[in-house]
PDB file of C-alpha atoms and ligand atoms in Angstrom:
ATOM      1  CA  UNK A   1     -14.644 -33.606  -2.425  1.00  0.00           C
ATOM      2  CA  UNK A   2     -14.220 -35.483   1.317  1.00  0.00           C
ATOM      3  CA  UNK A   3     -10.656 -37.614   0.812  1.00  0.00           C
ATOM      4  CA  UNK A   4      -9.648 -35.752  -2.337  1.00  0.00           C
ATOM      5  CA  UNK A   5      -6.393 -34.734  -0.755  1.00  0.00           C
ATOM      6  CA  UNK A   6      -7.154 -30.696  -0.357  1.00  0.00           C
ATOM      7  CA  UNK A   7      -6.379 -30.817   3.227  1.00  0.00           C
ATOM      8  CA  UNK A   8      -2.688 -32.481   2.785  1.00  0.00           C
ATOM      9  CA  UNK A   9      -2.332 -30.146  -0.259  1.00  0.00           C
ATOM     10  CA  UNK A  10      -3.060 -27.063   1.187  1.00  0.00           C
ATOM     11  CA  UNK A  11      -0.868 -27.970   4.145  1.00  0.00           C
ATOM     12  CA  UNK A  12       1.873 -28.377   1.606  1.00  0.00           C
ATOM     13  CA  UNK A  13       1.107 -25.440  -0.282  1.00  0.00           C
ATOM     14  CA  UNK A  14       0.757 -23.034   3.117  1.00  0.00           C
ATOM     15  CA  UNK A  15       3.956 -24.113   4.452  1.00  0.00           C
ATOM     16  CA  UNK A  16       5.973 -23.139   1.154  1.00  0.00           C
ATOM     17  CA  UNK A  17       4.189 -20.042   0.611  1.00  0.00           C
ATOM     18  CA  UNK A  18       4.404 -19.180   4.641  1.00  0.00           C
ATOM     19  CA  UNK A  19       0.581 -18.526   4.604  1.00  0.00           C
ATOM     20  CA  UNK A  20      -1.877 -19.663   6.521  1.00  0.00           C
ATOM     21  CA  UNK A  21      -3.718 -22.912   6.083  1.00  0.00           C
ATOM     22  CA  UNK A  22      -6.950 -22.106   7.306  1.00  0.00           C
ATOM     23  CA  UNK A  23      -9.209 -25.162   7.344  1.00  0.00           C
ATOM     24  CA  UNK A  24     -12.727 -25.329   8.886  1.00  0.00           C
ATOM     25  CA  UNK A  25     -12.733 -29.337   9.348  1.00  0.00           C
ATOM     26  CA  UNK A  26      -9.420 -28.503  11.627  1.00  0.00           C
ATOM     27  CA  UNK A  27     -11.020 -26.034  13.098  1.00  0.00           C
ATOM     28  CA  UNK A  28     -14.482 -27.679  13.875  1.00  0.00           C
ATOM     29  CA  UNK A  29     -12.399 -30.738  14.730  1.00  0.00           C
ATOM     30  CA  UNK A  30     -10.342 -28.622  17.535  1.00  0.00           C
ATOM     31  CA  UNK A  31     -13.825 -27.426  19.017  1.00  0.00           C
ATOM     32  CA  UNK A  32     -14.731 -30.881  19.208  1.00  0.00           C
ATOM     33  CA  UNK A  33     -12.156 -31.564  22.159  1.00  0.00           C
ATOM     34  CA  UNK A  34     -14.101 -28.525  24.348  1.00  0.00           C
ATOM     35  CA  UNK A  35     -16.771 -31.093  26.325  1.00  0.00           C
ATOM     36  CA  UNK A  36     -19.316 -28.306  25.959  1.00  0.00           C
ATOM     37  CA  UNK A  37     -22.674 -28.266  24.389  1.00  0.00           C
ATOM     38  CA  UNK A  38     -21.201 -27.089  21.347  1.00  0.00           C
ATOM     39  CA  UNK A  39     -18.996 -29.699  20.596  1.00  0.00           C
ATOM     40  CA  UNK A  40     -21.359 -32.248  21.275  1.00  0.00           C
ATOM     41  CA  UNK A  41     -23.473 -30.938  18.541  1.00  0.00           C
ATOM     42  CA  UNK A  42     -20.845 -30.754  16.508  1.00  0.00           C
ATOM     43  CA  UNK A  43     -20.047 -33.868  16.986  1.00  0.00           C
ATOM     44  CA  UNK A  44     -23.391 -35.625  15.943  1.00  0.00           C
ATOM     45  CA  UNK A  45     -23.461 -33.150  13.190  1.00  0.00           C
ATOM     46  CA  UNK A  46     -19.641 -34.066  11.831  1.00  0.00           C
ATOM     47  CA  UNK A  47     -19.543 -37.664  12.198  1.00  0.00           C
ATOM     48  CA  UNK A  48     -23.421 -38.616  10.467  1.00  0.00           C
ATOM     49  CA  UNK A  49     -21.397 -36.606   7.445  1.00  0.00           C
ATOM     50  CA  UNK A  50     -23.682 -33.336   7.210  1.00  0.00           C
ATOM     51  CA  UNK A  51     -22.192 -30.405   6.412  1.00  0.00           C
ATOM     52  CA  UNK A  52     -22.297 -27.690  10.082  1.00  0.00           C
ATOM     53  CA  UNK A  53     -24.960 -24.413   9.648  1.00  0.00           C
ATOM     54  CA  UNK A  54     -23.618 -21.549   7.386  1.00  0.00           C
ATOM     55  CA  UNK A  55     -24.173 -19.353   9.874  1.00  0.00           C
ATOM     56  CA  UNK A  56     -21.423 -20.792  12.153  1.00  0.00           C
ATOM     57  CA  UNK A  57     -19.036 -21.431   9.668  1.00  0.00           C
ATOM     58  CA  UNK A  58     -19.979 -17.714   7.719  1.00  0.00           C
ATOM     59  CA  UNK A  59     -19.321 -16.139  11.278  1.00  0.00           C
ATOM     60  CA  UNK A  60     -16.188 -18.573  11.967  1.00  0.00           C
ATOM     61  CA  UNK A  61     -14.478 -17.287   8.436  1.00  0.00           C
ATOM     62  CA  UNK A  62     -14.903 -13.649   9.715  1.00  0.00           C
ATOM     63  CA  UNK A  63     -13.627 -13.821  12.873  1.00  0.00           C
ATOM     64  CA  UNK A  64     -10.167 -15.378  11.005  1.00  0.00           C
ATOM     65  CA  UNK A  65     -10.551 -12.898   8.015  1.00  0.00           C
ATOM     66  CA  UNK A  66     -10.227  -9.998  10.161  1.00  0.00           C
ATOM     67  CA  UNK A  67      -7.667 -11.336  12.672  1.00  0.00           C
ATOM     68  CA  UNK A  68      -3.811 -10.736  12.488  1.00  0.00           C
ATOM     69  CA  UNK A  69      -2.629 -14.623  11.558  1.00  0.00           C
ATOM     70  CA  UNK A  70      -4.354 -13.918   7.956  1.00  0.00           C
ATOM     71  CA  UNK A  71      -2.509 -10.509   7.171  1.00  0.00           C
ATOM     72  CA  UNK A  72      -0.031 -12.238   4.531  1.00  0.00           C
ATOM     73  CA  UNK A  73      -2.472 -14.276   2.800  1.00  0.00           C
ATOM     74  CA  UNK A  74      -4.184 -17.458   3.527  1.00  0.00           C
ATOM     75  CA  UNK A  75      -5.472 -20.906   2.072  1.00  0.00           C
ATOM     76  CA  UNK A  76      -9.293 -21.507   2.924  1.00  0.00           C
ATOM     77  CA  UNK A  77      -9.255 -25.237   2.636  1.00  0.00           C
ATOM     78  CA  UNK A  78     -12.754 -26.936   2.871  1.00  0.00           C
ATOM     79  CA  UNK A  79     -14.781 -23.320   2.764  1.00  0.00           C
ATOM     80  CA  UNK A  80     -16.972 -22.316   1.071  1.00  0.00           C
ATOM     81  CA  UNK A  81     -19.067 -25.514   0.609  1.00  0.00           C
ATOM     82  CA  UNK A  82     -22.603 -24.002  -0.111  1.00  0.00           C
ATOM     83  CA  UNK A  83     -23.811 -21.576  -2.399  1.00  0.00           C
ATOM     84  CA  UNK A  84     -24.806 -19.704   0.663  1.00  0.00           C
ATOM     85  CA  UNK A  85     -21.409 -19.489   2.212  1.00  0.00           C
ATOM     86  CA  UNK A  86     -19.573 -18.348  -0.843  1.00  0.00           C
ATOM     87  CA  UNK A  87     -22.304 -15.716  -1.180  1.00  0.00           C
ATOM     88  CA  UNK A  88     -21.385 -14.639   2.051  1.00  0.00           C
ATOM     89  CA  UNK A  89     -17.625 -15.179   1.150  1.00  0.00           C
ATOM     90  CA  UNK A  90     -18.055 -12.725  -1.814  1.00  0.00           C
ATOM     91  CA  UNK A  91     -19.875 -10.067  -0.379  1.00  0.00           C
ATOM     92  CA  UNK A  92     -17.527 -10.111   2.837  1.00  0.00           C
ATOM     93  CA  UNK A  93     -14.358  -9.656   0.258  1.00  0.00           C
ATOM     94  CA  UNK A  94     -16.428  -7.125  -1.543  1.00  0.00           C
ATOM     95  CA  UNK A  95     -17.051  -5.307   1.572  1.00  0.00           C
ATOM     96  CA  UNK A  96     -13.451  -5.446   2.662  1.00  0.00           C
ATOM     97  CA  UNK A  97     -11.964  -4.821  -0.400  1.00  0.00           C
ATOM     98  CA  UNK A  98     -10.315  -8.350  -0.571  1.00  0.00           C
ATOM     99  CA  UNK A  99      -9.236 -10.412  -3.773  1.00  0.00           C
ATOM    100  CA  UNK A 100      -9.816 -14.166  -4.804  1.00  0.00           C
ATOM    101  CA  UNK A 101      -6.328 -14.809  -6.350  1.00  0.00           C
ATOM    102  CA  UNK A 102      -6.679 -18.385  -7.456  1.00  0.00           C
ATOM    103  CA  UNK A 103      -9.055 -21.376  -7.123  1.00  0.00           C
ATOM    104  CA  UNK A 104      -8.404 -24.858  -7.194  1.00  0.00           C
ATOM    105  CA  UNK A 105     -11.093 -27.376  -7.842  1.00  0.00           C
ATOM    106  CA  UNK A 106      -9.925 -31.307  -6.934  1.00  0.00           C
ATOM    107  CA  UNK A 107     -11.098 -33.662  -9.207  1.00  0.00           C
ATOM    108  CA  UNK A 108     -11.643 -37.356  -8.390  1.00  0.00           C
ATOM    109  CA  UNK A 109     -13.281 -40.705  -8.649  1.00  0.00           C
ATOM    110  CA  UNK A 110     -15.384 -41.305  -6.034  1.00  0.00           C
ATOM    111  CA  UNK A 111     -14.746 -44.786  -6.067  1.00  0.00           C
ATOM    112  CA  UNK A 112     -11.435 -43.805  -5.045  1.00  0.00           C
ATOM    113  CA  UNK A 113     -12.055 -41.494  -2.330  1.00  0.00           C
ATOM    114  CA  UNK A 114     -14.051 -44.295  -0.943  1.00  0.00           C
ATOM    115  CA  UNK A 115     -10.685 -46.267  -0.711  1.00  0.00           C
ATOM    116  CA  UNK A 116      -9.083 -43.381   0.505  1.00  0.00           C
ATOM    117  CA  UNK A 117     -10.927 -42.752   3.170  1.00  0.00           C
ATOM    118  CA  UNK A 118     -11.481 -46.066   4.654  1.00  0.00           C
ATOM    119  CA  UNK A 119      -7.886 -46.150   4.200  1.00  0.00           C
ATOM    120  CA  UNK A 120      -7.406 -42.646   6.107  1.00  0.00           C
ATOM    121  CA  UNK A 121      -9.822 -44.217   9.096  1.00  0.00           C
ATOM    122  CA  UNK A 122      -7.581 -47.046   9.847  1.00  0.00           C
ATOM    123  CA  UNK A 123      -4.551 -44.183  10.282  1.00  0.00           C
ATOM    124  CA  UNK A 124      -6.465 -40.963  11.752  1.00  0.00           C
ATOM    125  CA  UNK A 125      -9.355 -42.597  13.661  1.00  0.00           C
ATOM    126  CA  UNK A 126     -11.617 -39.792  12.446  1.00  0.00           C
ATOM    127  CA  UNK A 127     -15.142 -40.508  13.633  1.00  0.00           C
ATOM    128  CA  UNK A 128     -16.241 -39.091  10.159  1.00  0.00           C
ATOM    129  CA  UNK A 129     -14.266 -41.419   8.087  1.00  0.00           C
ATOM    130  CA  UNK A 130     -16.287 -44.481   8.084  1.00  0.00           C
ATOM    131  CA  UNK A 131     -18.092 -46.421   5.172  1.00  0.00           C
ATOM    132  CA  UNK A 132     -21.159 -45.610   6.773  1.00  0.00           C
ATOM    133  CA  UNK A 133     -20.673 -41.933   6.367  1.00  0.00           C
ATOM    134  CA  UNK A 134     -18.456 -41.807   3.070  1.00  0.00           C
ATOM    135  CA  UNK A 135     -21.760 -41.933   0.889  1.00  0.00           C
ATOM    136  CA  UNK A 136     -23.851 -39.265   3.246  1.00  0.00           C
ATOM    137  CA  UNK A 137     -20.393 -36.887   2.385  1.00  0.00           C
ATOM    138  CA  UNK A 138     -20.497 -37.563  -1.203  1.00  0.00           C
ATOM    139  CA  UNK A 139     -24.183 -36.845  -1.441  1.00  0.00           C
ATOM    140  CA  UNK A 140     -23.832 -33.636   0.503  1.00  0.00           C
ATOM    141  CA  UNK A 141     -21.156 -32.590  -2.162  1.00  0.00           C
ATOM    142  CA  UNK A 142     -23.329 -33.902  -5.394  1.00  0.00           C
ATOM    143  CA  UNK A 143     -25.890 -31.535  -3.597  1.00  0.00           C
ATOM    144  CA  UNK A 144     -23.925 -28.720  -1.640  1.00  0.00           C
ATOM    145  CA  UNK A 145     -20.969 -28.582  -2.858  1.00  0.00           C
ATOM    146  CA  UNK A 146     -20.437 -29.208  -6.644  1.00  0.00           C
ATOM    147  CA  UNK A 147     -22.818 -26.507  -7.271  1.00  0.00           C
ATOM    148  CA  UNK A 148     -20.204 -23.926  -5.957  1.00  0.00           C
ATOM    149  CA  UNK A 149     -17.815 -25.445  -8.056  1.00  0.00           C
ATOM    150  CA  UNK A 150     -19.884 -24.723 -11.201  1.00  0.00           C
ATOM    151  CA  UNK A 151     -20.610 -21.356  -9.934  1.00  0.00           C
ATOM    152  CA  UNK A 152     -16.548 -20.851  -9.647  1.00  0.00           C
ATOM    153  CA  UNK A 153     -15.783 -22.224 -12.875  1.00  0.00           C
ATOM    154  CA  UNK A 154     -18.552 -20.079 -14.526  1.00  0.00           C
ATOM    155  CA  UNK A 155     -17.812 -16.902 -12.851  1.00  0.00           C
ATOM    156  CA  UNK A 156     -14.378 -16.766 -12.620  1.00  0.00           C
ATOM    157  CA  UNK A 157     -13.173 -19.009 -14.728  1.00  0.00           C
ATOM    158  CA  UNK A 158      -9.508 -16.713 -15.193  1.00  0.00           C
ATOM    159  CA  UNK A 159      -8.784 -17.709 -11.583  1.00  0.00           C
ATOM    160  CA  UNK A 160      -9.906 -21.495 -11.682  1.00  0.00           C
ATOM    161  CA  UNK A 161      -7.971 -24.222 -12.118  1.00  0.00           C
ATOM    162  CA  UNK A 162      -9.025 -27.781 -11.891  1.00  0.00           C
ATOM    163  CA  UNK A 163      -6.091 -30.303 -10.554  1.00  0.00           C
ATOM    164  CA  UNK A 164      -6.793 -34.043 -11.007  1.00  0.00           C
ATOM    165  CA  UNK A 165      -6.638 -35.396  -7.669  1.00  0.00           C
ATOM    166  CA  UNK A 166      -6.112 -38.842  -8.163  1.00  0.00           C
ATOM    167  CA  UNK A 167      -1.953 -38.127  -8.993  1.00  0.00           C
ATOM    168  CA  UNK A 168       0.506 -38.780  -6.259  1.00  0.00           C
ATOM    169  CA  UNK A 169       0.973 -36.143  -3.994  1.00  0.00           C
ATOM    170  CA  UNK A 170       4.408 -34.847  -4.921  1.00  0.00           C
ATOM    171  CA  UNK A 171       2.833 -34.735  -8.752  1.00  0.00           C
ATOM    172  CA  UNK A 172      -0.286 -32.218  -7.528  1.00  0.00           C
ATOM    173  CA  UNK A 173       1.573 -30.309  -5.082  1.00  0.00           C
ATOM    174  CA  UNK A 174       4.262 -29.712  -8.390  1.00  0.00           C
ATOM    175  CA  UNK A 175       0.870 -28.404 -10.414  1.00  0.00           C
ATOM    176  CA  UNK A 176      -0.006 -26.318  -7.428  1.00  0.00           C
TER     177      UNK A 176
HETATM  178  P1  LIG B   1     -13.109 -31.635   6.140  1.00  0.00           P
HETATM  179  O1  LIG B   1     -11.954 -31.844   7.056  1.00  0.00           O
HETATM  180  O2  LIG B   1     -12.943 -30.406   5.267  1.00  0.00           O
HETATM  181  O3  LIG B   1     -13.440 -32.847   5.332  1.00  0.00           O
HETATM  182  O4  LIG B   1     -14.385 -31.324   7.073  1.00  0.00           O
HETATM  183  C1  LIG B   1     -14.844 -32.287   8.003  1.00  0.00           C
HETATM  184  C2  LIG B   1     -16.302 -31.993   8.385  1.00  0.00           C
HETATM  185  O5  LIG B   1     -16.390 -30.702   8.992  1.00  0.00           O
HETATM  186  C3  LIG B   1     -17.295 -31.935   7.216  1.00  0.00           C
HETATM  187  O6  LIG B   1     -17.769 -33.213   6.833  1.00  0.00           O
HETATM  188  C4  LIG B   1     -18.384 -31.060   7.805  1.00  0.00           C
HETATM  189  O7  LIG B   1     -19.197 -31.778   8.711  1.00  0.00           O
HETATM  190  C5  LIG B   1     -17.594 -30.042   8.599  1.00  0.00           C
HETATM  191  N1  LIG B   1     -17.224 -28.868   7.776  1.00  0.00           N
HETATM  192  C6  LIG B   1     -15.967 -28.464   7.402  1.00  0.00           C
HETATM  193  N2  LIG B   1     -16.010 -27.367   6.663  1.00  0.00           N
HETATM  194  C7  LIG B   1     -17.316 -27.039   6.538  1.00  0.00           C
HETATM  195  C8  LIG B   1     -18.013 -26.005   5.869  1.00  0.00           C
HETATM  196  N3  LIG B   1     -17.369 -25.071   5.152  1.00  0.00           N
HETATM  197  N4  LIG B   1     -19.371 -26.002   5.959  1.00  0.00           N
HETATM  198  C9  LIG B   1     -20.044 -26.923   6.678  1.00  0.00           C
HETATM  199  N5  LIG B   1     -19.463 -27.930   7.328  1.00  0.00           N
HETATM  200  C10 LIG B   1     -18.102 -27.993   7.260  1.00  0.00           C
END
């Protein structure tokens, strides 16, 4: 979920592994600094708290996929957040004979991401991270995202491990 801590986590994890922390907020959020039309849509789409088209994020993933950087592994952090995009994910790895080594589902209140995040606004100034916009994120991962969690745990349960996100940060990345 939004403010679960996957994004400081996988940060973590990258660095001590010396992968690659591939996140699509970071990377959306970069694009968002180019002044074009893009970015502008991006923008409206990214700070209401809707999730960006499949599409763009499907054809984002395999553009990095296939490029150098990810040659000694990788972290997707944030991705994929739809049924459709982890269809996609699967049939790209399937296609490229790639392996899912190991999944990790954070697990939280949402009560406490709220605090989190209104917490994280005051610090980041991420035009996303508003109370306005904390319960439009939650609903899009009741709807969107959750579901590809069940589908994880359900059909690859051996590689799927659920981390409660509400410990302290030294405690999860220690799990990890
Ligand atoms: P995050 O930093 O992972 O919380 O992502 C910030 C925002 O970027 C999300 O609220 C979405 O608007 C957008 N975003 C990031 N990853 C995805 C994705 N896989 N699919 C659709 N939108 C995404």
């Amino acid at each position: 979920p939004p403010g679960s801590g996957k994004g400081t986590q996988a940060k973590l994890l990258a660095k001590s592994l010396n992968i690659l922390h591939l996140s699509t907020g970071d990377i959306l959020r970069e694009k968002l600094n180019d002044g074009d039309a893009l970015s502008f849509k991006l923008k409206k789409i990214m700070s209401s708290g809707n999730l960006v088209s499949d599409e763009f994020l499907n054809q984002i993933i395999a553009n990095k996929l296939m490029s150098e950087e990810c040659r000694n592994g990788y972290i997707l952090d944030g991705y994929p957040r739809t049924i459709s995009q982890s269809d996609f994910l699967l049939s790209f790895f399937k296609s490229n004979n790639l392996n899912l080594d190991i999944i990790f589902n954070f697990k939280i209140d949402f009560k406490l991401v709220e605090e989190r995040i209104i917490n994280r606004s005051k610090q980041e100034q991420r035009s996303d991270d508003n109370l306005d916009v904390i319960k439009t994120r939650l609903d899009k991962y009741i709807l969107e995202t959750y579901p590809v969690s069940q589908f994880f745990s359900n059909n690859f349960s051996q590689n799927f491990f659920t981390i409660d996100a509400s410990q302290e940060v030294y405690k999860i990345q220690k799990e990890l």
